[in-house]
Tab-separated table of C-alpha atoms in Angstrom:
chain	number	residue	atom	x	y	z
H	3	MET	CA	54.405	-2.353	-37.837
H	4	GLY	CA	55.362	-0.420	-35.121
H	5	ALA	CA	52.643	2.186	-33.882
H	6	ALA	CA	50.226	0.950	-31.404
H	7	LEU	CA	46.612	1.918	-30.251
H	8	ALA	CA	48.129	3.279	-27.149
H	9	LYS	CA	49.589	6.197	-28.751
H	10	ASP	CA	46.479	7.255	-30.259
H	11	ALA	CA	43.667	6.622	-27.740
H	12	ASP	CA	42.243	10.015	-27.028
H	13	HIS	CA	44.881	11.511	-29.219
H	14	PRO	CA	44.244	13.083	-32.822
H	15	ALA	CA	45.833	11.400	-35.684
H	16	THR	CA	44.791	7.526	-35.149
H	17	GLY	CA	44.932	6.411	-38.645
H	18	ALA	CA	47.750	4.213	-38.014
H	19	ALA	CA	46.141	2.814	-34.856
H	20	ALA	CA	43.343	1.903	-36.829
H	21	LYS	CA	44.915	0.125	-39.400
H	22	GLU	CA	47.090	-1.521	-36.757
H	23	LEU	CA	44.297	-3.156	-35.335
H	24	LEU	CA	42.255	-3.484	-38.620
H	25	CYS	CA	45.157	-5.149	-40.919
H	26	SER	CA	46.599	-8.292	-40.161
H	27	SER	CA	50.012	-8.192	-41.097
H	28	ALA	CA	49.561	-11.332	-43.369
H	29	GLU	CA	52.853	-12.211	-45.336
H	30	ILE	CA	52.758	-12.256	-49.122
H	31	THR	CA	52.288	-15.725	-50.653
H	32	THR	CA	55.332	-16.525	-52.683
H	33	GLY	CA	54.748	-20.064	-53.517
H	34	ASP	CA	58.509	-20.840	-52.713
H	35	GLU	CA	58.565	-24.154	-50.950
H	36	ASN	CA	61.871	-23.747	-48.939
H	37	ALA	CA	60.197	-20.364	-47.866
H	38	GLN	CA	60.006	-20.147	-44.041
H	39	ALA	CA	56.542	-21.113	-42.448
H	40	ILE	CA	55.763	-17.553	-40.503
H	41	VAL	CA	54.224	-17.671	-36.910
H	42	HIS	CA	52.944	-14.717	-35.286
H	43	VAL	CA	52.961	-15.193	-31.399
H	44	LEU	CA	51.847	-12.692	-28.941
H	45	THR	CA	53.234	-12.834	-25.324
H	46	CYS	CA	50.909	-11.093	-22.787
H	47	GLY	CA	50.968	-11.098	-18.875
H	48	SER	CA	50.659	-8.833	-15.849
H	49	VAL	CA	53.209	-6.565	-14.588
H	50	ASP	CA	56.537	-8.521	-13.150
H	51	ASP	CA	55.349	-12.058	-14.225
H	52	GLY	CA	58.683	-12.339	-15.884
H	53	LYS	CA	57.514	-11.902	-19.690
H	54	SER	CA	60.604	-9.695	-20.618
H	55	THR	CA	62.891	-12.514	-19.467
H	56	LEU	CA	61.097	-15.489	-20.790
H	57	ILE	CA	61.297	-13.697	-24.463
H	58	GLY	CA	64.782	-12.994	-23.544
H	59	ARG	CA	65.161	-16.654	-22.912
H	60	LEU	CA	63.634	-17.506	-26.426
H	61	LEU	CA	66.183	-15.033	-28.138
H	62	TRP	CA	69.074	-16.422	-26.361
H	63	ASP	CA	68.451	-20.021	-26.511
H	64	VAL	CA	66.895	-20.152	-30.001
H	65	ALA	CA	67.702	-17.204	-31.971
H	66	ASP	CA	71.038	-16.545	-33.845
H	67	LEU	CA	71.996	-13.512	-32.026
H	68	PRO	CA	75.108	-11.461	-32.927
H	69	GLU	CA	77.928	-12.249	-31.025
H	70	ASP	CA	78.564	-8.297	-30.071
H	71	THR	CA	74.817	-8.412	-28.253
H	72	ARG	CA	75.390	-11.592	-26.370
H	73	ALA	CA	78.423	-10.202	-24.961
H	74	SER	CA	76.793	-6.680	-24.325
H	75	VAL	CA	73.752	-8.600	-22.571
H	76	ALA	CA	76.307	-10.724	-20.647
H	77	GLU	CA	77.878	-7.698	-18.659
H	78	THR	CA	74.698	-7.040	-16.757
H	79	LEU	CA	73.798	-9.357	-14.082
H	80	LEU	CA	71.280	-9.785	-11.554
H	81	PRO	CA	71.815	-9.611	-8.013
H	82	ASP	CA	72.245	-13.558	-7.837
H	83	GLY	CA	74.868	-13.292	-10.753
H	84	ARG	CA	72.482	-14.677	-13.623
H	85	ILE	CA	72.208	-12.841	-16.867
H	86	ASP	CA	69.503	-9.998	-17.227
H	87	LEU	CA	67.650	-11.698	-20.142
H	88	SER	CA	65.447	-8.837	-20.315
H	89	ARG	CA	67.655	-6.347	-21.584
H	90	LEU	CA	66.963	-8.334	-25.223
H	91	VAL	CA	63.493	-7.027	-25.143
H	92	ASP	CA	62.931	-3.987	-23.268
H	93	GLY	CA	64.250	-1.448	-25.698
H	94	LEU	CA	62.767	1.853	-24.888
H	95	ALA	CA	64.454	4.211	-22.022
H	96	ALA	CA	60.880	4.487	-20.501
H	97	GLU	CA	60.710	0.734	-20.258
H	98	ARG	CA	64.047	0.105	-18.645
H	99	ALA	CA	63.490	2.662	-16.092
H	100	GLN	CA	60.349	1.549	-15.091
H	101	GLY	CA	61.027	-2.090	-15.362
H	102	ILE	CA	57.939	-2.387	-17.465
H	103	THR	CA	56.973	-2.910	-21.333
H	104	ILE	CA	54.859	0.119	-22.633
H	105	ASP	CA	54.691	-0.267	-26.245
H	106	ILE	CA	54.309	-3.845	-28.478
H	107	ALA	CA	57.571	-4.678	-29.847
H	108	TRP	CA	58.320	-6.914	-32.605
H	109	ARG	CA	61.085	-9.658	-32.369
H	110	TYR	CA	62.194	-12.032	-34.911
H	111	VAL	CA	63.531	-15.808	-34.318
H	112	ASP	CA	64.450	-18.029	-36.999
H	113	ALA	CA	64.151	-21.530	-36.076
H	114	GLY	CA	64.971	-23.879	-38.668
H	115	ALA	CA	61.844	-24.215	-41.275
H	116	ARG	CA	60.304	-21.402	-39.068
H	117	ARG	CA	60.356	-17.726	-38.397
H	118	TYR	CA	58.685	-16.765	-35.220
H	119	VAL	CA	57.588	-13.174	-35.279
H	120	ILE	CA	57.248	-12.460	-31.185
H	121	ILE	CA	54.625	-9.668	-30.439
H	122	ASP	CA	55.782	-8.657	-27.081
H	123	SER	CA	52.361	-6.577	-25.531
H	124	PRO	CA	52.652	-4.501	-22.394
H	125	GLY	CA	51.525	-6.111	-19.166
H	126	HIS	CA	50.166	-2.990	-17.204
H	127	GLU	CA	46.202	-2.336	-17.268
H	128	GLN	CA	47.202	1.078	-18.530
H	129	TYR	CA	48.449	-0.114	-21.714
H	130	THR	CA	45.670	-2.894	-22.607
H	131	ARG	CA	44.977	-1.020	-25.644
H	132	ASN	CA	48.306	-2.123	-26.765
H	133	MET	CA	48.070	-5.601	-26.068
H	134	ALA	CA	44.835	-5.543	-28.298
H	135	THR	CA	46.499	-4.160	-31.360
H	136	GLY	CA	48.743	-6.985	-30.997
H	137	ALA	CA	46.573	-9.641	-30.529
H	138	SER	CA	44.909	-8.416	-33.896
H	139	HIS	CA	47.938	-10.212	-35.607
H	140	ALA	CA	48.689	-13.128	-33.645
H	141	ASP	CA	48.177	-16.958	-34.573
H	142	VAL	CA	48.919	-18.002	-30.875
H	143	ALA	CA	49.360	-16.305	-28.002
H	144	ILE	CA	51.816	-17.174	-24.867
H	145	MET	CA	49.652	-16.007	-21.308
H	146	LEU	CA	52.322	-15.527	-18.739
H	147	VAL	CA	51.441	-15.793	-14.943
H	148	ASP	CA	53.657	-16.123	-12.019
H	149	ALA	CA	53.609	-19.343	-10.177
H	150	ARG	CA	52.937	-17.366	-6.692
H	151	HIS	CA	50.124	-15.445	-7.660
H	152	GLY	CA	48.359	-17.670	-10.480
H	153	VAL	CA	45.537	-16.205	-12.816
H	154	LYS	CA	44.712	-12.622	-12.018
H	155	PRO	CA	42.123	-10.012	-13.295
H	156	GLN	CA	44.642	-8.855	-16.168
H	157	THR	CA	44.907	-12.564	-17.146
H	158	ARG	CA	41.232	-12.927	-17.365
H	159	ARG	CA	40.968	-9.404	-19.410
H	160	HIS	CA	43.761	-10.595	-21.860
H	161	ALA	CA	41.972	-14.193	-22.210
H	162	ALA	CA	38.593	-12.210	-23.207
H	163	ILE	CA	40.551	-9.832	-25.569
H	164	LEU	CA	42.288	-12.782	-27.121
H	165	GLY	CA	38.913	-14.578	-27.897
H	166	LEU	CA	37.554	-11.209	-28.986
H	167	LEU	CA	40.006	-10.803	-31.607
H	168	GLY	CA	39.968	-14.464	-32.968
H	169	VAL	CA	43.222	-15.861	-31.505
H	170	ARG	CA	42.436	-19.512	-31.075
H	171	ARG	CA	45.409	-21.059	-30.120
H	172	VAL	CA	46.827	-20.059	-26.528
H	173	ILE	CA	49.775	-21.233	-24.162
H	174	LEU	CA	49.726	-20.657	-20.457
H	175	ALA	CA	53.445	-20.345	-19.438
H	176	VAL	CA	53.540	-20.700	-15.534
H	177	ASN	CA	56.631	-18.824	-14.564
H	178	LYS	CA	58.814	-18.806	-11.863
H	179	MET	CA	58.196	-22.035	-10.778
H	180	ASP	CA	61.583	-22.347	-8.668
H	181	LEU	CA	59.865	-19.723	-6.528
H	182	VAL	CA	57.435	-22.314	-5.574
H	183	GLY	CA	59.972	-25.235	-5.167
H	184	GLY	CA	58.663	-26.590	-8.520
H	185	ASN	CA	55.744	-27.689	-6.798
H	186	GLU	CA	53.198	-30.030	-9.086
H	187	THR	CA	50.219	-29.108	-7.196
H	188	ARG	CA	50.471	-25.488	-7.256
H	189	PHE	CA	50.804	-25.921	-10.992
H	190	ARG	CA	47.836	-28.091	-10.945
H	191	GLU	CA	45.690	-25.556	-9.332
H	192	ILE	CA	46.760	-22.976	-11.823
H	193	GLU	CA	46.233	-25.075	-14.648
H	194	ALA	CA	42.701	-25.996	-13.119
H	195	ASP	CA	41.905	-22.131	-13.502
H	196	PHE	CA	43.359	-21.314	-16.606
H	197	ARG	CA	41.038	-24.503	-18.097
H	198	SER	CA	38.117	-23.104	-16.663
H	199	LEU	CA	38.867	-19.588	-18.362
H	200	THR	CA	39.886	-20.958	-21.946
H	201	ALA	CA	36.567	-22.995	-22.067
H	202	ARG	CA	34.501	-19.424	-21.769
H	203	PHE	CA	35.973	-18.415	-24.943
H	204	ALA	CA	36.043	-21.703	-26.723
H	205	PHE	CA	39.968	-21.618	-27.863
H	206	GLU	CA	40.716	-24.397	-30.359
H	207	GLU	CA	44.008	-25.374	-28.348
H	208	ALA	CA	44.996	-24.485	-24.783
H	209	ALA	CA	48.191	-25.915	-23.473
H	210	ALA	CA	49.675	-24.980	-19.937
H	211	ILE	CA	53.721	-25.328	-19.197
H	212	PRO	CA	55.613	-24.807	-15.938
H	213	VAL	CA	58.783	-23.128	-16.882
H	214	VAL	CA	61.615	-21.055	-15.329
H	215	ALA	CA	62.691	-18.052	-17.733
H	216	THR	CA	65.563	-17.034	-15.983
H	217	THR	CA	67.324	-20.982	-15.914
H	218	GLY	CA	65.472	-21.764	-19.253
H	219	ASP	CA	63.903	-24.886	-17.820
H	220	ASN	CA	60.884	-26.031	-20.108
H	221	VAL	CA	61.261	-23.320	-22.375
H	222	ALA	CA	63.920	-24.543	-25.144
H	223	ARG	CA	65.122	-27.635	-23.172
H	224	SER	CA	63.156	-29.876	-20.739
H	225	SER	CA	63.822	-29.347	-16.716
H	226	SER	CA	65.889	-31.682	-15.046
H	227	THR	CA	64.071	-30.382	-11.743
H	228	MET	CA	60.643	-30.785	-12.614
H	229	THR	CA	60.620	-34.239	-13.795
H	230	TRP	CA	56.775	-34.634	-13.023
H	231	TYR	CA	56.133	-32.887	-16.128
H	232	GLU	CA	56.183	-34.985	-19.360
H	233	GLY	CA	54.611	-32.392	-21.761
H	234	PRO	CA	56.251	-30.214	-24.150
H	235	THR	CA	58.550	-27.608	-24.110
H	236	LEU	CA	57.475	-24.462	-24.675
H	237	ILE	CA	59.285	-24.113	-28.064
H	238	GLU	CA	58.114	-27.455	-28.895
H	239	GLN	CA	54.297	-26.295	-28.507
H	240	LEU	CA	54.868	-23.328	-30.414
H	241	ASN	CA	56.206	-25.826	-33.176
H	242	ARG	CA	52.891	-27.466	-33.244
H	243	THR	CA	51.264	-24.030	-34.130
H	244	PRO	CA	49.907	-24.163	-37.904
H	245	PRO	CA	51.825	-21.468	-39.664
H	246	ARG	CA	49.901	-18.343	-41.166
H	247	GLY	CA	48.249	-19.498	-44.564
H	248	SER	CA	44.805	-20.901	-43.643
H	249	VAL	CA	43.179	-17.939	-44.871
H	250	GLU	CA	44.357	-18.851	-48.493
H	251	ALA	CA	41.388	-21.434	-48.721
H	252	ALA	CA	38.618	-19.019	-47.408
H	253	SER	CA	36.379	-17.069	-50.033
H	254	PHE	CA	37.896	-14.047	-51.651
H	255	ARG	CA	37.705	-10.631	-50.023
H	256	MET	CA	39.780	-7.688	-51.172
H	257	PRO	CA	38.996	-4.169	-49.751
H	258	VAL	CA	39.551	-1.293	-52.001
H	259	GLN	CA	42.069	1.095	-50.715
H	260	LEU	CA	42.418	3.212	-54.222
H	261	VAL	CA	41.215	3.721	-57.420
H	262	VAL	CA	44.170	3.765	-59.734
H	263	ARG	CA	44.011	5.952	-63.260
H	264	ARG	CA	47.060	5.773	-65.984
H	265	PRO	CA	46.401	7.321	-69.247
H	266	PRO	CA	45.335	6.643	-71.681
H	267	ASP	CA	42.335	4.693	-70.215
H	268	PHE	CA	43.790	2.273	-67.432
H	269	ARG	CA	41.385	2.049	-64.486
H	270	GLY	CA	42.285	-0.323	-61.527
H	271	LEU	CA	41.280	-1.169	-57.953
H	272	ALA	CA	43.895	-1.106	-55.536
H	273	GLY	CA	44.010	-3.387	-52.072
H	274	THR	CA	45.255	-6.072	-50.115
H	275	VAL	CA	43.814	-9.614	-50.483
H	276	THR	CA	42.771	-10.284	-47.005
H	277	SER	CA	41.561	-14.139	-47.697
H	278	GLY	CA	41.232	-16.491	-50.517
H	279	SER	CA	42.284	-15.883	-54.003
H	280	ILE	CA	41.163	-14.472	-57.574
H	281	ALA	CA	42.587	-15.285	-61.053
H	282	VAL	CA	42.039	-13.640	-63.977
H	283	GLY	CA	38.686	-14.013	-66.019
H	284	GLN	CA	37.112	-14.553	-62.633
H	285	THR	CA	33.797	-12.623	-61.550
H	286	VAL	CA	34.113	-10.683	-58.790
H	287	ILE	CA	30.978	-8.459	-57.130
H	288	ASP	CA	31.015	-5.185	-55.435
H	289	THR	CA	29.483	-5.576	-52.157
H	290	THR	CA	28.108	-1.598	-51.967
H	291	SER	CA	26.769	-1.966	-55.105
H	292	GLY	CA	25.951	-5.445	-56.134
H	293	ARG	CA	27.473	-5.069	-59.515
H	294	ARG	CA	29.721	-7.614	-61.101
H	295	ALA	CA	32.632	-7.685	-63.466
H	296	ALA	CA	35.419	-10.016	-64.527
H	297	VAL	CA	38.964	-9.955	-63.831
H	298	ARG	CA	40.996	-8.844	-67.141
H	299	ARG	CA	44.300	-8.150	-65.416
H	300	ILE	CA	46.305	-8.258	-62.024
H	301	ALA	CA	48.920	-5.647	-61.770
H	302	THR	CA	51.570	-5.545	-59.186
H	303	MET	CA	54.989	-3.680	-58.734
H	304	ASP	CA	56.577	-6.579	-60.213
H	305	GLY	CA	54.933	-7.259	-62.889
H	306	ASP	CA	51.120	-9.032	-63.872
H	307	LEU	CA	50.135	-12.065	-62.481
H	308	GLU	CA	47.898	-14.692	-63.499
H	309	ALA	CA	46.131	-14.768	-59.855
H	310	ALA	CA	46.631	-13.071	-56.691
H	311	HIS	CA	46.541	-14.793	-53.065
H	312	CYS	CA	46.218	-13.880	-49.554
H	313	GLY	CA	48.518	-11.129	-48.199
H	314	GLN	CA	49.320	-9.757	-51.841
H	315	ALA	CA	49.011	-6.272	-53.002
H	316	VAL	CA	47.625	-5.892	-56.525
H	317	VAL	CA	45.455	-3.690	-58.552
H	318	LEU	CA	42.793	-5.170	-60.561
H	319	GLN	CA	41.833	-4.114	-63.689
H	320	LEU	CA	38.077	-5.175	-64.550
H	321	ASP	CA	36.451	-5.771	-67.890
H	322	ALA	CA	33.582	-3.097	-67.004
H	323	ASP	CA	33.777	0.115	-65.315
H	324	LEU	CA	31.846	-0.284	-62.049
H	325	ASP	CA	30.646	2.421	-59.417
H	326	ILE	CA	33.502	1.435	-57.123
H	327	ALA	CA	35.279	3.502	-54.694
H	328	ARG	CA	37.562	3.525	-51.365
H	329	GLY	CA	35.745	1.413	-49.042
H	330	ALA	CA	34.547	-1.585	-51.037
H	331	ILE	CA	34.836	-5.098	-50.803
H	332	LEU	CA	35.362	-6.979	-53.530
H	333	ALA	CA	34.209	-10.685	-53.697
H	334	THR	CA	33.157	-13.643	-55.582
H	335	PRO	CA	29.288	-13.807	-56.444
H	336	ASP	CA	29.091	-17.086	-54.773
H	337	ASP	CA	29.823	-15.830	-51.290
H	338	PRO	CA	29.638	-12.071	-50.937
H	339	ALA	CA	30.590	-9.620	-48.277
H	340	ILE	CA	27.301	-7.890	-46.108
H	341	ARG	CA	26.293	-4.498	-46.893
H	342	THR	CA	24.317	-3.207	-43.891
H	343	LYS	CA	23.503	-0.321	-41.694
H	344	ARG	CA	22.925	-2.271	-38.292
H	345	LEU	CA	25.475	-4.340	-36.499
H	346	ASP	CA	26.266	-5.926	-33.136
H	347	ALA	CA	29.937	-5.720	-32.041
H	348	ARG	CA	32.115	-6.774	-29.389
H	349	LEU	CA	34.297	-3.947	-28.141
H	350	VAL	CA	37.214	-3.524	-26.245
H	351	TRP	CA	36.632	0.351	-24.736
H	352	MET	CA	40.060	2.481	-25.097
H	353	SER	CA	39.249	5.473	-24.492
H	354	GLU	CA	40.071	7.012	-21.039
H	355	THR	CA	36.416	8.960	-21.272
H	356	PRO	CA	33.755	7.175	-20.388
H	357	PHE	CA	30.972	6.457	-22.661
H	358	ASP	CA	28.996	9.084	-23.732
H	359	LEU	CA	25.625	8.157	-25.833
H	360	GLN	CA	25.891	12.139	-27.363
H	361	ARG	CA	29.551	11.616	-28.418
H	362	ARG	CA	29.683	11.680	-32.553
H	363	LEU	CA	31.684	8.739	-33.827
H	364	PHE	CA	33.134	7.287	-37.264
H	365	LEU	CA	33.104	3.606	-37.506
H	366	ARG	CA	36.466	2.822	-39.417
H	367	THR	CA	36.933	-0.628	-41.325
H	368	ALA	CA	39.870	-1.781	-43.131
H	369	THR	CA	39.552	0.996	-45.946
H	370	ASP	CA	36.172	2.823	-45.215
H	371	LEU	CA	35.308	5.700	-42.838
H	372	VAL	CA	31.412	5.879	-41.831
H	373	PRO	CA	29.424	8.192	-39.607
H	374	VAL	CA	27.853	6.354	-36.736
H	375	SER	CA	24.208	7.130	-36.001
H	376	SER	CA	24.257	5.512	-32.582
H	377	VAL	CA	26.063	3.022	-30.282
H	378	ARG	CA	24.054	1.332	-27.504
H	379	VAL	CA	25.680	-0.828	-25.184
H	380	SER	CA	24.174	-3.820	-24.189
H	381	ALA	CA	26.291	-5.967	-22.006
H	382	ARG	CA	29.800	-5.799	-19.998
H	383	LEU	CA	31.958	-8.881	-19.669
H	384	ASP	CA	32.276	-9.444	-15.758
H	385	LEU	CA	36.012	-10.339	-15.664
H	386	GLU	CA	35.528	-12.482	-12.287
H	387	THR	CA	32.599	-14.619	-13.252
H	388	LEU	CA	33.294	-14.429	-17.061
H	389	THR	CA	29.594	-13.796	-17.662
H	390	GLU	CA	27.937	-10.818	-19.439
H	391	ILE	CA	25.980	-8.770	-17.383
H	392	GLU	CA	23.710	-6.141	-18.529
H	393	ALA	CA	25.035	-2.730	-18.925
H	394	SER	CA	24.184	0.369	-20.615
H	395	ASP	CA	27.685	2.191	-20.535
H	396	CYS	CA	31.089	1.563	-19.960
H	397	VAL	CA	34.878	2.830	-18.929
H	398	HIS	CA	38.267	2.460	-19.906
H	399	ASN	CA	39.058	-1.463	-20.385
H	400	ASP	CA	35.832	-2.619	-20.179
H	401	VAL	CA	34.732	-5.249	-22.912
H	402	VAL	CA	31.137	-4.800	-23.958
H	403	LEU	CA	28.675	-5.894	-26.172
H	404	ALA	CA	26.997	-2.906	-28.313
H	405	ALA	CA	24.492	-2.736	-31.108
H	406	ILE	CA	25.884	0.336	-33.957
H	407	THR	CA	23.684	1.891	-36.482
H	408	LEU	CA	25.038	3.898	-39.133
H	409	ARG	CA	23.969	6.511	-41.327
H	410	ARG	CA	25.031	5.101	-44.557
H	411	PRO	CA	25.764	1.351	-45.453
H	412	VAL	CA	28.903	-0.200	-45.157
H	413	ALA	CA	30.580	-3.431	-46.428
H	414	LEU	CA	31.512	-5.806	-43.828
H	415	ASP	CA	31.889	-9.360	-42.713
H	416	ARG	CA	31.238	-11.084	-39.253
H	417	PHE	CA	34.806	-11.380	-37.878
H	418	ALA	CA	34.270	-15.278	-36.968
H	419	ASP	CA	34.073	-15.499	-40.958
H	420	HIS	CA	36.710	-13.015	-42.069
H	421	LYS	CA	39.146	-11.505	-39.784
H	422	GLY	CA	40.300	-9.189	-42.401
H	423	THR	CA	36.817	-7.781	-42.706
H	424	GLY	CA	35.376	-8.033	-40.147
H	425	ALA	CA	37.215	-6.060	-37.377
H	426	LEU	CA	36.464	-2.416	-36.701
H	427	VAL	CA	37.419	0.687	-34.957
H	428	LEU	CA	35.355	3.461	-33.389
H	429	VAL	CA	37.064	6.771	-33.484
H	430	ASP	CA	35.822	10.189	-32.430
H	431	ALA	CA	34.577	12.407	-35.038
H	432	LEU	CA	35.789	15.631	-33.512
H	433	THR	CA	39.497	14.569	-32.700
H	434	GLY	CA	40.037	11.519	-34.506
H	435	ALA	CA	40.906	9.813	-31.193
H	436	THR	CA	40.516	5.889	-31.364
H	437	VAL	CA	37.776	5.103	-28.721
H	438	ALA	CA	36.849	1.390	-29.262
H	439	GLY	CA	38.346	-1.597	-31.109
H	440	GLY	CA	36.213	-4.649	-31.833
H	441	THR	CA	34.806	-7.175	-34.097
H	442	ALA	CA	31.374	-7.502	-35.855
H	443	VAL	CA	29.831	-10.641	-34.364
H	444	ALA	CA	26.150	-10.038	-36.116
H	445	LEU	CA	25.106	-8.214	-39.205
H	446	HIS	CA	21.484	-7.909	-38.695
H	447	GLU	CA	20.110	-6.500	-41.838
H	448	THR	CA	21.572	-6.913	-45.464
H	449	ALA	CA	20.801	-3.723	-47.244
H	450	ASP	CA	19.324	-4.091	-50.768
H	451	PRO	CA	22.396	-2.555	-53.133
H	452	GLU	CA	19.532	-0.986	-55.300
H	453	ALA	CA	17.509	0.507	-52.183
H	454	VAL	CA	19.657	3.389	-52.258
H	455	GLY	CA	17.659	6.341	-50.272
H	456	PHE	CA	18.431	9.289	-52.626
H	457	ARG	CA	19.496	9.166	-56.285
H	458	LEU	CA	21.116	11.843	-58.556
H	459	THR	CA	19.585	12.032	-61.743
H	460	THR	CA	21.267	13.692	-64.818
H	461	ALA	CA	17.849	16.122	-64.554
H	462	MET	CA	18.533	16.955	-61.021
H	463	LEU	CA	22.365	17.810	-61.313
H	464	ALA	CA	21.467	19.741	-64.991
H	465	GLU	CA	19.232	21.966	-62.763
H	466	GLY	CA	21.446	22.436	-60.080
H	467	VAL	CA	25.336	22.463	-59.645
H	468	CYS	CA	25.687	21.015	-63.377
H	469	ALA	CA	23.656	23.573	-64.991
H	470	GLY	CA	24.703	24.885	-68.355
H	471	VAL	CA	27.145	21.786	-68.385
H	472	GLU	CA	27.063	18.918	-71.065
H	473	PRO	CA	26.153	16.121	-69.219
H	474	THR	CA	28.533	13.745	-71.406
H	475	SER	CA	31.426	15.968	-70.597
H	476	ALA	CA	34.167	15.284	-67.766
H	477	GLU	CA	33.204	18.494	-66.124
H	478	PHE	CA	29.756	17.183	-65.388
H	479	ARG	CA	30.981	14.079	-64.145
H	480	ARG	CA	33.627	15.718	-61.797
H	481	ARG	CA	31.076	18.014	-60.303
H	482	ALA	CA	28.369	14.992	-59.872
H	483	ILE	CA	31.162	13.190	-58.354
H	484	ALA	CA	31.979	15.998	-55.787
H	485	LEU	CA	28.275	16.672	-54.886
H	486	LEU	CA	27.807	12.917	-54.119
H	487	LYS	CA	30.933	12.677	-51.943
H	488	VAL	CA	29.386	15.666	-49.861
H	489	LEU	CA	26.443	13.824	-49.492
H	490	LYS	CA	28.058	10.913	-48.183
H	491	ALA	CA	30.437	12.547	-45.877
H	492	ALA	CA	27.044	14.002	-44.416
H	493	GLY	CA	25.780	10.720	-43.684
H	494	VAL	CA	23.077	10.766	-47.036
H	495	ASP	CA	22.413	7.422	-48.516
H	496	ALA	CA	23.162	8.341	-51.885
H	497	ALA	CA	24.167	7.202	-55.417
H	498	LEU	CA	24.352	8.393	-59.008
H	499	GLU	CA	21.760	7.019	-61.214
H	500	ALA	CA	23.083	4.245	-62.966
H	501	ASN	CA	20.004	3.516	-65.074
H	502	ASP	CA	20.068	6.962	-67.094
H	503	GLU	CA	21.717	6.580	-70.073
H	504	GLU	CA	23.263	9.789	-70.007
H	505	MET	CA	25.496	8.941	-66.946
H	506	SER	CA	26.184	5.767	-68.104
H	507	GLY	CA	29.724	4.313	-68.713
H	508	ALA	CA	32.899	6.262	-67.262
H	509	TYR	CA	30.761	9.075	-66.422
H	510	LEU	CA	29.716	7.294	-63.148
H	511	GLN	CA	33.170	6.768	-61.924
H	512	PRO	CA	34.554	8.363	-58.867
H	513	SER	CA	38.001	10.159	-58.723
H	514	ALA	CA	41.163	8.145	-58.562
H	515	HIS	CA	41.598	9.575	-54.843
H	516	PRO	CA	38.046	9.192	-52.987
H	517	GLY	CA	37.687	11.679	-50.153
């Protein structure tokens, strides 16, 4: 996962960026008891707080670095004679030239039974959208502040984004404690500000640790100078973070990415399980249509499975041909996703162009792209007071609450219930630029799957685009599906008539490559 939203905001070709925000980089569950537990750690802080040095210290003290890497880094010394550990992190030439981190970067630290995936996000306000991309993957976040300056507006913005994107565990690393003489009073002042900040966003766990990244105090070893601090080191606190995998126990969700066809009669639904699990013989429901079928087969590149788990990319073959295409969400009948045209969302406005009511937008979910009818901003987060104030517009980096109305129904979950199917991105309809990213907080309307605004019947088709074509032929089906795609792309809530005997069975199915 490399590309970040910053490269795509207000620029075309944002597909990769949207996927970065929408798709958690869940690891495939193997069932191997000896496999390493994987924890994704986001690091964020303002410019010059020492974030790159802190990550470098973690790598230097904990990671099994090649000797030639250690030797190369050791050649570059700071004015005080210490090793410049930031060289282990700031890889881009532009970053080294400016002394800042621009793009998110992924670093891997193997620490015994655990593997830490460190997501290094930029600290400069200009690159906040990149930080949001990183936050969408994180299990825990390290928020860095300079002991001399304490909590700053960018710290508050980062906390808001972490809360928005569902990061529930945060660690405040109060860095450069040596520059305030290791003063406990100063640390406690910053810790109190941090507690007030985290209380606003209901984090499940929040810890504050005084550190000195350049010397390693309280990073991987306890400080010999700040003896008043009796809490865990940074690495000890990280070791307390539950590894990824809690979504395994959640309800089953699989956004359909592709319809796969193979001669002579194989038809499967490809996607990645974003939560829960599903087994052969279990019944699934398509949220979009409300129709059900049992899982006949679970296929993968490595052979068939009896069950699919969170994080696995699979192809499900059902015992009935349902009218399912890319954008649908498969679930279990006891807890389906929601089909709706109206929702409330918390958004981070990533576009450098201010909010414009007239701007044509699409809403992108995990696998769907839906025309937007309207977006109404109702509130904006005040980063100083951490309260929501009434607003009707927003600018770059604002965190807002907005009501979104769509031109056709979409399958979604509340983000609080399912991260993988509750995240969303708004993109410009003309340029494809990502303008906002966020989460669904309320789904106001559960649309009846049968209450489709316009149904194409066999009789209608026979008098129009399918005139002169046998209703049971493949050509009739092809033309019907093509017309349906055009109508849906135009925002028309349309469907093929499922109850018409002449249009039943395979002739209702979309093509293998839905548009």
